XYZ file of C-alpha atoms in Angstrom:
727
model
C -7.681 -19.781 -100.735
C -6.831 -18.570 -97.258
C -9.320 -15.782 -97.668
C -12.115 -18.149 -98.513
C -11.102 -20.432 -95.588
C -11.215 -17.657 -93.020
C -14.388 -16.211 -94.509
C -16.071 -19.545 -94.192
C -14.894 -19.952 -90.654
C -16.227 -16.560 -89.760
C -19.615 -17.285 -91.345
C -20.086 -20.340 -89.114
C -19.161 -18.475 -85.897
C -21.915 -17.149 -83.668
C -21.862 -13.577 -82.414
C -21.505 -14.555 -78.753
C -18.742 -17.149 -79.322
C -15.084 -16.140 -79.658
C -13.547 -16.904 -83.021
C -10.150 -17.858 -81.465
C -9.095 -20.803 -79.378
C -8.853 -19.619 -75.746
C -5.944 -22.036 -75.139
C -3.721 -20.392 -77.778
C -2.216 -16.937 -77.621
C -3.724 -14.359 -79.916
C -2.156 -10.963 -80.698
C -3.617 -7.907 -82.291
C -0.206 -6.680 -83.399
C 3.441 -7.675 -83.621
C 4.216 -5.275 -80.821
C 2.023 -7.143 -78.360
C 3.453 -10.485 -79.460
C 7.025 -9.258 -78.968
C 6.179 -7.843 -75.564
C 4.699 -11.176 -74.481
C 7.664 -13.207 -75.671
C 10.347 -10.962 -74.114
C 8.775 -10.041 -70.768
C 9.133 -12.300 -67.735
C 7.737 -10.268 -64.880
C 5.960 -7.420 -66.621
C 3.016 -9.281 -68.144
C 0.571 -7.145 -66.167
C 1.406 -4.018 -68.237
C 1.130 -3.727 -72.032
C 1.460 -0.766 -74.401
C -1.651 0.687 -75.999
C -1.880 2.987 -79.033
C -4.365 5.843 -78.904
C -6.466 6.207 -82.029
C -5.771 9.903 -82.586
C -2.149 10.448 -81.507
C 1.123 8.615 -81.762
C 1.544 7.928 -78.076
C 1.906 4.718 -76.146
C 0.242 4.116 -72.813
C 0.700 1.299 -70.336
C -2.462 -0.645 -69.637
C -3.263 -3.665 -67.520
C -2.911 -6.786 -69.581
C -5.708 -9.324 -69.227
C -3.284 -12.258 -69.566
C -4.415 -15.822 -69.974
C -7.905 -16.149 -68.786
C -7.570 -19.276 -66.751
C -4.447 -17.987 -64.935
C -6.067 -14.643 -64.300
C -9.072 -16.346 -62.823
C -6.985 -18.470 -60.440
C -4.778 -15.592 -59.286
C -7.675 -13.175 -59.217
C -9.578 -15.213 -56.683
C -6.630 -15.266 -54.279
C -5.788 -11.618 -54.837
C -9.355 -10.537 -54.414
C -9.585 -12.140 -50.982
C -6.308 -10.543 -49.863
C -7.306 -7.140 -51.220
C -10.622 -7.280 -49.433
C -8.888 -8.100 -46.135
C -6.377 -5.257 -46.579
C -9.146 -2.829 -47.499
C -11.181 -3.838 -44.444
C -8.232 -3.368 -42.073
C -7.406 -0.023 -43.675
C -10.947 1.233 -43.155
C -10.943 0.080 -39.511
C -7.592 1.781 -38.873
C -8.756 5.004 -40.538
C -11.920 5.081 -38.437
C -9.877 4.527 -35.249
C -7.489 7.348 -36.167
C -10.375 9.720 -36.823
C -12.046 8.866 -33.510
C -8.817 9.272 -31.512
C -8.043 12.524 -33.286
C -11.466 13.931 -32.496
C -11.209 12.883 -28.872
C -7.640 14.163 -28.636
C -8.749 17.673 -29.578
C -11.169 17.669 -26.703
C -10.945 15.890 -23.366
C -8.968 12.718 -23.866
C -9.952 9.828 -21.612
C -7.366 7.512 -23.118
C -3.729 7.969 -24.014
C -0.870 5.533 -24.513
C 1.266 5.084 -21.389
C 4.272 6.764 -22.995
C 2.323 9.990 -23.476
C 0.073 10.005 -20.450
C -0.855 13.486 -19.332
C -0.307 14.909 -15.847
C -3.152 17.414 -16.120
C -5.828 17.262 -13.396
C -7.254 20.807 -13.636
C -10.007 21.784 -16.053
C -10.162 24.998 -18.022
C -12.264 26.900 -15.503
C -9.680 26.216 -12.776
C -6.798 27.169 -15.076
C -8.534 30.439 -15.895
C -9.019 31.156 -12.187
C -5.301 30.532 -11.568
C -4.287 32.878 -14.361
C -6.774 35.536 -13.287
C -5.750 35.374 -9.605
C -2.037 35.671 -10.381
C -2.529 38.588 -12.786
C -4.841 40.544 -10.487
C -2.419 40.019 -7.574
C 0.335 41.760 -9.515
C 2.303 38.556 -10.059
C 2.521 38.861 -13.844
C 4.779 41.837 -14.696
C 5.678 40.246 -18.031
C 4.516 40.984 -21.570
C 4.441 37.261 -22.304
C 1.366 35.927 -24.052
C -1.388 33.999 -22.326
C -1.768 30.686 -24.188
C -4.791 30.493 -26.457
C -5.740 27.184 -24.821
C -6.686 29.062 -21.639
C -9.526 30.574 -23.628
C -9.909 34.113 -22.297
C -12.311 36.092 -24.453
C -11.501 39.518 -22.989
C -8.320 41.136 -21.713
C -7.657 41.055 -17.963
C -6.530 44.219 -16.205
C -2.896 43.802 -15.155
C -1.729 46.018 -12.259
C 1.885 44.869 -12.740
C 2.200 46.314 -16.262
C 2.111 50.009 -17.198
C -0.609 51.257 -19.554
C 0.194 50.663 -23.196
C 1.150 53.660 -25.303
C -1.734 55.037 -27.332
C -1.660 54.074 -31.006
C -2.494 56.884 -33.372
C -2.407 54.782 -36.522
C -3.599 51.257 -37.079
C -1.874 49.362 -39.855
C -4.205 48.034 -42.561
C -2.227 44.796 -42.339
C -3.116 44.252 -38.685
C -5.192 41.056 -38.518
C -8.575 41.252 -36.801
C -8.741 39.987 -33.226
C -9.513 36.313 -32.810
C -12.117 34.629 -30.629
C -9.702 34.477 -27.652
C -7.286 37.039 -26.267
C -3.672 36.350 -25.305
C -2.691 39.716 -23.828
C -3.346 41.584 -20.615
C -4.270 45.230 -20.295
C -1.710 47.154 -18.271
C -3.167 49.472 -15.630
C -0.173 49.594 -13.285
C 2.329 52.326 -12.476
C 4.494 53.665 -15.251
C 8.112 52.574 -15.509
C 11.201 54.758 -15.664
C 14.189 52.778 -16.879
C 17.460 53.651 -15.187
C 20.506 54.685 -17.133
C 23.435 52.301 -17.096
C 25.498 52.974 -14.015
C 28.182 55.485 -14.955
C 31.766 55.148 -13.836
C 32.629 57.320 -10.867
C 36.011 59.024 -10.909
C 38.265 57.401 -8.362
C 35.667 54.831 -7.312
C 37.207 51.406 -6.807
C 33.987 49.569 -6.027
C 30.658 49.269 -7.835
C 27.547 51.009 -6.509
C 24.739 49.053 -4.922
C 21.466 48.840 -6.840
C 19.093 51.724 -6.194
C 16.629 50.731 -3.436
C 13.280 49.880 -4.980
C 14.718 49.249 -8.449
C 13.276 46.310 -10.366
C 14.891 44.033 -12.938
C 12.869 43.663 -16.131
C 13.337 39.959 -16.763
C 11.683 40.292 -20.185
C 14.580 42.492 -21.326
C 17.140 40.193 -19.735
C 15.557 37.247 -21.540
C 15.936 39.071 -24.871
C 19.654 39.610 -24.220
C 20.431 36.197 -22.738
C 18.082 33.653 -24.323
C 20.041 30.564 -25.368
C 17.275 29.566 -27.779
C 17.879 32.804 -29.692
C 21.613 32.142 -30.026
C 22.668 34.474 -27.184
C 26.001 33.750 -25.496
C 26.556 33.622 -21.749
C 29.664 35.763 -22.248
C 27.631 38.568 -23.860
C 24.845 38.225 -21.317
C 27.239 38.718 -18.404
C 28.720 41.825 -20.047
C 25.241 43.262 -20.484
C 24.412 42.555 -16.827
C 27.595 43.972 -15.332
C 27.653 47.101 -17.510
C 24.007 47.862 -16.774
C 24.611 47.453 -13.037
C 27.959 49.274 -12.991
C 29.794 46.188 -11.740
C 32.729 47.023 -14.026
C 33.256 50.368 -12.292
C 36.854 51.438 -12.733
C 37.534 48.608 -15.181
C 35.370 49.549 -18.159
C 37.037 49.972 -21.531
C 35.787 52.232 -24.280
C 33.143 50.256 -26.144
C 30.946 52.884 -27.729
C 27.543 53.913 -26.437
C 25.840 51.416 -24.164
C 22.869 53.655 -23.398
C 20.536 50.990 -24.762
C 21.710 48.484 -22.178
C 19.015 49.076 -19.571
C 17.144 46.433 -17.650
C 16.369 48.059 -14.264
C 13.444 50.415 -13.739
C 11.618 52.327 -11.034
C 7.859 52.441 -10.685
C 6.198 55.841 -10.577
C 3.154 56.553 -8.479
C -0.058 55.909 -10.341
C -2.349 58.873 -10.918
C -5.912 58.717 -9.628
C -7.405 58.909 -13.100
C -5.276 55.920 -14.124
C -6.660 53.654 -11.417
C -9.152 51.138 -12.679
C -11.603 49.408 -10.340
C -11.057 45.703 -10.342
C -14.794 45.064 -10.135
C -15.261 46.119 -13.754
C -13.616 42.917 -14.939
C -15.925 40.106 -15.873
C -14.724 36.542 -15.519
C -13.833 35.629 -19.122
C -14.896 32.052 -19.736
C -14.311 30.264 -23.022
C -17.502 29.285 -24.884
C -18.513 25.716 -24.176
C -17.645 23.380 -27.041
C -19.477 20.200 -28.007
C -18.087 16.692 -28.284
C -18.522 14.998 -31.688
C -21.267 13.044 -29.945
C -23.134 16.254 -29.182
C -22.319 16.426 -25.449
C -21.195 19.771 -24.106
C -17.623 20.029 -22.780
C -15.916 23.101 -21.314
C -12.543 21.318 -21.342
C -12.282 20.900 -25.096
C -8.636 20.762 -26.131
C -7.284 19.600 -22.749
C -5.831 16.129 -22.212
C -6.666 14.850 -18.738
C -4.587 12.366 -16.777
C -5.932 8.850 -17.039
C -8.044 7.324 -14.286
C -8.489 10.519 -12.278
C -11.282 13.046 -11.998
C -10.922 16.743 -12.663
C -9.939 18.656 -9.547
C -12.662 20.574 -7.770
C -12.467 24.400 -7.880
C -9.458 25.728 -6.018
C -10.113 27.603 -2.793
C -8.166 30.814 -3.309
C -7.985 33.879 -1.074
C -8.909 37.279 -2.523
C -6.212 38.583 -4.909
C -3.476 40.595 -3.256
C -3.515 44.359 -3.546
C -0.263 45.191 -5.406
C 1.800 48.125 -4.197
C 4.099 50.457 -6.067
C 7.781 49.510 -5.909
C 8.932 52.893 -4.633
C 6.652 52.457 -1.617
C 8.324 49.135 -0.787
C 11.902 50.395 -0.848
C 12.281 51.725 2.708
C 10.427 49.167 4.812
C 9.651 45.490 4.622
C 6.106 44.277 4.186
C 5.571 42.132 7.305
C 3.420 39.750 5.244
C 6.043 39.439 2.504
C 9.517 39.483 3.981
C 12.571 39.183 1.768
C 13.490 35.633 2.676
C 16.167 33.447 1.185
C 15.694 29.757 1.989
C 18.264 26.947 1.976
C 17.880 23.304 2.989
C 20.590 21.243 4.642
C 20.793 17.651 5.858
C 23.676 16.245 7.840
C 26.406 17.836 9.943
C 27.048 21.487 9.199
C 30.302 21.752 7.189
C 32.152 24.125 4.884
C 29.502 24.023 2.108
C 26.722 25.943 3.927
C 29.516 27.870 5.671
C 30.715 29.347 2.360
C 27.138 29.911 1.146
C 26.349 31.984 4.257
C 29.631 33.903 3.996
C 28.802 34.826 0.387
C 25.407 36.067 1.591
C 27.085 38.365 4.124
C 29.629 39.536 1.539
C 27.128 40.572 -1.157
C 23.672 41.446 0.215
C 22.620 44.823 1.618
C 22.347 43.847 5.286
C 23.490 47.058 6.958
C 26.519 45.380 8.535
C 28.578 48.426 7.571
C 26.446 50.589 9.882
C 26.918 50.991 13.585
C 24.885 48.501 15.647
C 21.427 49.929 16.219
C 21.523 52.197 13.191
C 18.606 51.557 10.848
C 18.989 50.584 7.195
C 16.928 52.567 4.682
C 16.034 49.489 2.610
C 14.238 46.237 3.295
C 16.900 44.010 4.826
C 16.855 40.440 3.453
C 17.202 37.381 5.672
C 18.379 33.856 4.991
C 16.674 30.922 6.688
C 18.701 27.740 6.730
C 16.382 24.778 7.150
C 18.179 21.907 8.866
C 16.909 18.344 8.757
C 18.435 16.876 11.939
C 18.303 13.210 10.916
C 17.989 10.977 7.867
C 15.373 12.127 5.363
C 12.941 9.327 6.294
C 13.309 9.762 10.065
C 10.884 11.550 12.395
C 12.472 14.258 14.620
C 12.467 13.503 18.326
C 10.801 15.906 20.796
C 14.117 17.510 21.741
C 15.224 17.987 18.129
C 15.206 21.802 18.271
C 17.360 21.937 21.406
C 19.674 19.291 20.015
C 20.023 21.256 16.779
C 21.164 24.434 18.541
C 23.497 22.506 20.802
C 25.118 20.949 17.744
C 25.412 24.323 16.007
C 27.068 25.946 19.028
C 29.761 23.277 19.175
C 30.314 23.101 15.420
C 33.193 25.422 14.393
C 31.719 25.861 10.903
C 28.302 26.954 12.232
C 29.043 28.722 15.541
C 30.217 32.034 13.985
C 26.754 32.610 12.478
C 25.170 32.501 15.930
C 27.005 35.738 16.790
C 24.566 38.504 17.842
C 25.736 40.661 14.913
C 24.099 38.223 12.500
C 20.979 37.283 14.475
C 18.653 39.474 12.378
C 19.870 38.242 9.002
C 20.783 34.541 9.493
C 18.293 32.206 11.140
C 18.442 28.451 11.614
C 15.120 26.661 11.317
C 14.304 23.059 12.189
C 12.788 21.065 9.339
C 9.919 18.784 10.329
C 8.341 17.034 7.335
C 5.135 16.086 9.149
C 4.530 19.579 10.494
C 5.263 21.206 7.142
C 2.930 18.921 5.181
C 0.156 19.299 7.745
C 0.398 23.083 7.430
C -0.219 22.896 3.677
C -3.929 23.231 2.865
C -3.583 21.360 -0.427
C -1.744 18.374 1.053
C -2.643 17.915 4.698
C -5.704 15.694 4.150
C -4.150 13.367 1.579
C -0.364 13.126 1.870
C -0.528 10.234 4.342
C -2.306 8.144 1.716
C 0.705 8.246 -0.590
C 2.737 5.061 -1.043
C 5.944 7.066 -0.609
C 7.073 10.653 -0.262
C 10.330 9.929 -2.066
C 9.699 10.174 -5.791
C 12.098 11.901 -8.148
C 11.518 11.825 -11.871
C 9.432 8.668 -11.542
C 12.099 6.806 -9.525
C 10.618 6.008 -6.125
C 12.158 4.835 -2.869
C 9.757 3.157 -0.460
C 10.224 3.372 3.289
C 7.511 1.141 4.828
C 5.778 2.597 7.831
C 6.129 -0.661 9.780
C 9.931 -0.517 9.317
C 11.300 2.732 10.745
C 14.512 4.168 9.456
C 16.564 2.698 12.242
C 15.648 -0.956 11.848
C 18.165 -3.514 10.601
C 15.628 -5.105 8.245
C 15.396 -1.866 6.343
C 19.155 -1.809 5.939
C 19.189 -5.307 4.498
C 16.618 -4.414 1.848
C 17.665 -0.945 0.748
C 21.260 -0.777 1.888
C 21.970 2.246 4.033
C 20.216 4.719 1.711
C 17.455 5.579 4.165
C 19.995 6.043 6.978
C 22.351 8.421 5.197
C 22.668 11.884 6.634
C 24.467 14.054 4.110
C 26.674 13.088 1.167
C 30.120 12.159 2.438
C 31.402 10.860 -0.916
C 30.237 10.287 -4.448
C 29.545 6.637 -3.612
C 27.432 7.497 -0.542
C 25.308 10.197 -2.130
C 22.352 11.043 0.116
C 19.677 10.622 -2.534
C 16.730 10.726 -0.136
C 17.725 14.115 1.271
C 17.994 15.479 -2.267
C 14.495 14.195 -3.083
C 13.212 15.692 0.173
C 14.743 19.050 -0.744
C 12.927 18.947 -4.117
C 9.680 19.039 -2.163
C 10.871 21.296 0.662
C 11.659 24.234 -1.646
C 8.053 24.418 -2.804
C 6.714 23.962 0.719
C 8.692 26.823 2.291
C 8.292 29.329 -0.542
C 4.535 28.697 -0.724
C 4.144 28.970 3.051
C 6.499 31.876 3.768
C 7.226 33.411 0.364
C 10.704 34.312 -0.799
C 13.436 32.704 -2.883
C 14.860 29.230 -2.383
C 18.472 28.428 -3.303
C 20.295 25.112 -3.182
C 23.028 24.993 -0.547
C 25.630 24.511 -3.297
C 25.004 28.108 -4.394
C 27.323 31.084 -3.925
C 26.023 34.657 -4.015
C 27.934 36.889 -6.426
C 26.055 40.218 -6.192
C 23.182 42.101 -4.555
C 19.722 40.696 -5.413
C 17.820 43.947 -4.771
C 16.567 44.207 -8.363
C 15.311 40.609 -8.390
C 13.240 41.180 -5.253
C 11.355 43.879 -7.128
C 10.158 41.438 -9.802
C 6.890 40.189 -8.325
C 6.431 37.251 -10.667
C 7.484 33.698 -9.876
C 10.618 32.375 -11.546
C 13.131 29.560 -11.748
C 15.916 29.162 -14.291
C 16.541 27.105 -17.390
C 17.963 23.589 -17.281
C 21.032 24.164 -19.453
C 20.029 23.792 -23.130
C 16.778 21.962 -22.318
C 13.367 23.636 -22.347
C 12.882 22.649 -18.696
C 13.207 24.321 -15.314
C 15.955 23.966 -12.753
C 14.572 24.855 -9.348
C 17.982 25.317 -7.711
C 16.737 28.921 -7.635
C 12.992 29.212 -7.115
C 10.833 32.230 -6.354
C 7.182 31.652 -5.419
C 4.775 34.132 -3.924
C 3.306 33.329 -0.537
C 0.046 31.369 -0.762
C -0.183 31.788 -4.522
C -2.613 30.083 -6.881
C 0.387 28.756 -8.810
C 1.683 27.038 -5.685
C -1.722 25.483 -5.005
C -1.791 24.141 -8.559
C 1.654 22.571 -8.199
C 0.830 20.794 -4.933
C -2.467 19.349 -6.147
C -0.900 18.242 -9.427
C 2.091 16.625 -7.713
C -0.266 14.851 -5.315
C -2.024 13.177 -8.262
C 1.255 12.340 -9.999
C 3.143 10.337 -7.400
C 4.267 13.309 -5.275
C 7.036 14.067 -7.773
C 8.670 17.498 -7.401
C 11.649 16.853 -9.659
C 12.292 19.911 -11.877
C 11.568 17.958 -15.062
C 8.254 16.748 -13.620
C 7.352 20.302 -12.611
C 8.160 21.411 -16.166
C 5.700 18.825 -17.482
C 2.973 19.899 -15.056
C 3.188 23.522 -16.160
C 3.538 22.816 -19.864
C 0.506 20.561 -20.059
C -1.570 23.046 -18.044
C -0.418 26.004 -20.199
C 0.919 27.798 -17.096
C 4.606 28.021 -18.049
C 4.556 31.808 -18.347
C 3.449 32.131 -14.727
C 6.795 30.609 -13.665
C 9.249 32.547 -15.789
C 12.146 30.449 -17.067
C 15.103 32.790 -16.528
C 18.303 32.211 -18.578
C 20.763 30.059 -16.675
C 23.492 32.660 -17.234
C 22.120 34.565 -14.213
C 22.476 31.723 -11.694
C 24.436 28.921 -13.375
C 26.805 30.549 -15.886
C 29.112 27.522 -16.346
C 26.426 24.957 -17.119
C 26.294 25.266 -20.896
C 30.074 24.931 -21.187
C 30.127 21.809 -19.021
C 27.709 20.199 -21.496
C 29.712 21.155 -24.574
C 27.856 24.289 -25.687
C 29.319 27.701 -26.569
C 32.840 26.304 -26.301
C 34.043 28.714 -28.988
C 33.104 31.783 -26.891
C 32.962 30.764 -23.221
C 32.611 33.207 -20.333
C 35.374 33.763 -17.808
C 36.372 31.559 -16.147
C 36.000 28.622 -18.498
C 34.966 25.362 -16.816
C 34.881 22.206 -18.918
C 33.331 20.453 -15.907
C 32.013 21.504 -12.513
C 35.021 19.846 -10.867
C 37.191 22.631 -12.347
C 35.848 24.949 -9.650
C 37.517 22.833 -6.953
C 40.472 21.563 -9.006
C 41.300 24.324 -11.462
C 43.260 22.945 -14.456
C 46.928 23.779 -14.245
C 46.968 25.753 -17.504
C 44.322 28.100 -16.027
C 45.459 28.045 -12.401
C 47.074 31.515 -12.513
C 43.725 33.258 -13.096
C 42.047 32.801 -9.681
C 44.737 34.647 -7.715
C 45.242 37.327 -10.367
C 41.605 38.224 -11.075
C 40.090 37.183 -7.739
C 36.403 37.470 -6.890
C 35.971 40.308 -9.431
C 36.949 37.962 -12.256
C 34.560 35.159 -11.341
C 31.562 35.246 -13.728
C 31.217 38.973 -13.176
C 27.626 40.000 -13.805
C 25.945 36.759 -12.701
C 23.810 36.841 -9.550
C 25.063 33.512 -8.225
C 27.105 30.429 -9.044
C 25.871 26.857 -8.671
C 28.646 24.262 -8.297
C 26.314 21.228 -8.567
C 26.888 19.014 -5.532
C 30.529 17.948 -4.936
C 29.700 17.918 -1.232
C 32.747 15.740 -0.581
C 35.268 18.175 -2.164
C 36.754 20.690 0.312
C 36.877 24.340 -0.689
C 40.342 24.854 0.756
C 42.282 21.583 1.243
C 45.342 23.337 2.705
C 43.282 25.326 5.230
C 40.197 23.200 5.731
C 38.887 25.129 8.708
C 36.998 28.400 9.343
C 39.640 31.116 9.211
C 37.718 34.086 10.661
C 40.191 35.764 12.983
C 40.500 36.302 16.746
C 36.751 36.627 17.428
C 36.324 32.982 16.509
C 39.732 31.626 17.466
C 38.300 28.828 19.619
C 36.333 27.323 16.770
C 39.266 27.711 14.416
C 41.542 25.866 16.818
C 39.077 22.985 17.163
C 38.563 22.717 13.419
C 42.296 22.872 12.776
C 42.847 20.059 15.240
C 40.205 17.974 13.473
C 41.806 18.667 10.096
C 45.314 17.796 11.400
C 44.814 15.217 14.160
C 48.539 14.389 14.370
C 49.629 18.001 14.933
C 49.539 20.025 18.131
C 46.991 22.847 17.574
C 48.855 25.062 20.057
C 52.155 24.602 18.230
C 50.950 25.670 14.807
C 52.624 28.170 12.526
C 51.193 29.555 9.302
C 53.845 28.694 6.707
C 53.627 29.503 3.021
C 55.291 26.186 2.305
C 52.278 24.399 3.756
C 49.951 26.155 1.352
C 49.090 25.143 -2.196
C 51.131 27.058 -4.759
C 48.335 27.685 -7.268
C 45.039 28.348 -5.535
C 41.834 26.974 -7.035
C 38.745 29.089 -7.628
C 36.922 27.561 -4.661
C 39.833 28.415 -2.371
C 40.079 32.016 -3.599
C 36.378 32.665 -3.003
C 36.407 31.132 0.483
C 39.441 33.170 1.555
C 37.928 36.338 0.059
C 34.764 35.980 2.143
C 36.771 35.133 5.269
C 38.916 38.240 4.785
C 35.755 40.357 5.022
C 34.742 38.780 8.351
C 38.282 39.155 9.720
C 38.165 42.874 8.871
C 41.048 42.706 6.384
C 39.022 43.900 3.389
C 35.605 45.413 2.589
C 32.814 43.548 0.858
C 32.311 43.700 -2.906
C 30.685 47.160 -2.616
C 33.483 48.678 -0.526
C 31.644 48.439 2.827
C 33.553 47.423 5.958
C 32.001 45.144 8.566
C 31.404 46.916 11.870
C 31.019 44.779 14.989
C-alpha cells in the first residue's frame, strides 16, 4: 500500500520540482538525522561516506535553506569587506617592502634613519680610509657598500699564497668584502720573557704595534670571553707580570704585538692601478635607475653632496716612525675639563707621568729615542653655554698658577709633555670645514641622545630670566655634587672629543680616566677606534682615536649636523651602523679601558677580574670585606693588563679624604700648604703634624693610586717600569 502511494506521488512529481517539503527536515540516513538532533553548534559540518572506502569525511552542511539564505547574505557582505581590506593591506606591504629594499622615502618615526650619504659617498669614504693606511684590520667590508673589486690595502701584509683551492670554496659573488694587502710584512713578537732579578716590567718595544684583531678574538664579550682571561692575556704578552708569573704551561701562542718590516721594491704596488669600484646601478620597481638601492635615507633631507676629501695619506712603515715624531701626526692625548681644576684631572695627569714613555728618567736635555707623547688638557673657562671673554687665556693661566692642584704641572720639567689649552667653542666650530657654514643655524648645540637643552641667543648665560626658566643648569661650571651635575659641560665634551681629534689627530680620553700602562703599542695601530659600551653593541667614546682630517670624521660631522647635532655615543653608533661604516671605527673590548664595567652591570659575576667592583663607587669606598687588598697588592694588583681605568664621573668624591691635597714634596710645598689650609680651615697650616691616627685605617683603591703617583713625583719610588724621575 505504501509502495503504491509513494510510487503514485513520484509519478505526479515533475523533474525540476523537489519531491520533499522544504519546510520539513529530510535525511538520507539515520546517521545524518542523529547528527542533526544531537548537535547544537556544529550544524555546519556533517559526515560523508565515500563510495569506495569506509571512511568518513566532514563536509559543509547546507542546513535549512531559508536560514542559510538569511545568514549567507550577511556573511557574504562581511567576507567581501574582509577580503577587500586584506588585499589592500597586502598591496601596501608589497609596495613598502619593495621601496624598503631600495631608497626609502618614508619610514615610521620610531625607525627613522639617520643616513644622509649615498652609496657613492660611502664608497669614497671607505676607499680613502683604506688607501690612507687607516684600515689595518682583516674585518669584512659590508656587502651593502657594493665594491666589485678588491681595494689595495697598504696597512695589511700580502696574503700568503694558496697552493690548493678547496672544491668546496664557493665562487665569488657580485661584490667583494675583502681588501688586498700590499703593506709591509708583520713579525709578531714573542711574549715578553721574565728577566732574572728584574723587579719591573719592560717597556713596549719602540715601534711595536698592537694587533687589535687578535685582542678582539681573545677578549670579545659576544664570544663568551671573560675580562679576567683577557687581562691575563694582555699582561703576559706584554711582560707586565715580570717576576710574578707562575708556571702555566706554554704561552707562546699569546702574541698580539708585531713589528712592520720594510717593504721590498717588487712588493710595492702603484696606487694608480686601482679603479674606483662602483656598484652597478639598480632600477626601482617603477623602472627608474637608482644607485642607492638598499639604503634607507633620513626623511625630509636630501642626499649629501660629494665629500671634499684631500688626497689619501701616504702610509709609512712602523719601524720608520719609532725614533721621531711625524710633525703632522703628533702623539697627542686630549682631555676636556670644565670648572675649577681639582684632584680629578690632577690624578689623571699624574697617572700619565707615571706610565707613559716621556723621558723623565733621562737627564734634562738628553733626547729620547722614541716619539714622546703629549697630553693636551682643554679647559673651558666658564659655563658650557658662555662665550669666553677676550682675556680668557690670561685668566686661565693666572688661575692655574694659583691653584695648588694645577700649579705643579706648570713646572718646566713637564712643559714639553703637559700643555693646557683654552677651549673656545666658536673658534673650534669655525675651524671645522664640515660645520663652519651651518652650525649657527642649529636650534641648539646641546643635544645628547635626543634630549636637548635650549639656550636662546637673546638670553645669555648670565641673565636672571634664563635661571628662572632652566634653573641654574646653564650656569653650572663643573659637577660639585650628584644633584648639581653639570650636564651641559658633559654634552659639550661629547662634541669636543670629535672636534679636537679630527682637527689635531690623536686619542681623546675622559678626565675620569687613569692610565695604567704604556700606550706605545696602541699608537702603532693606525685605524680609528673607541671601545664597547659594556654588554651593548654600541660605542663608548670615553676613549676615542680618530685620524687627523679623516674621511670618517667628515662623515660624522655632516651626519650629526643633519641629526640635531647629537654626538652621544649611542647616536654615533647609529650613524655608523646605518651607513655600514662600523668597521672603520673599531669597537675595542671594554676590558682594555673599562675593565670593571661588566661587573657593575651584573655580568661575569662568577669569574670577575681583580679587583671586583659591584659598583663604580667601590673604587672610592672599597667595601670593608675587600679593604685589605689595596694596600697589600697596590698599583700592580689593580686590573693588571688593562691600558686604563674609567671610574665614571663621581666628580664629587675625593680620592683621598684624609689627605685631600697635593702631596708632592718640598718642590711644591707652597701649594701643599695652601691646599691643606683649604681642606682644614680650622687648623693652623704651620702647626701641622703628619699623624698615623689622622689617617684612614684601611685605604681605598682611589687613595692607594693617588699616593702611588705622588710618591713618584716626590722621588720616593720609581714609576711602574722602574724609572726614577730626574729633575
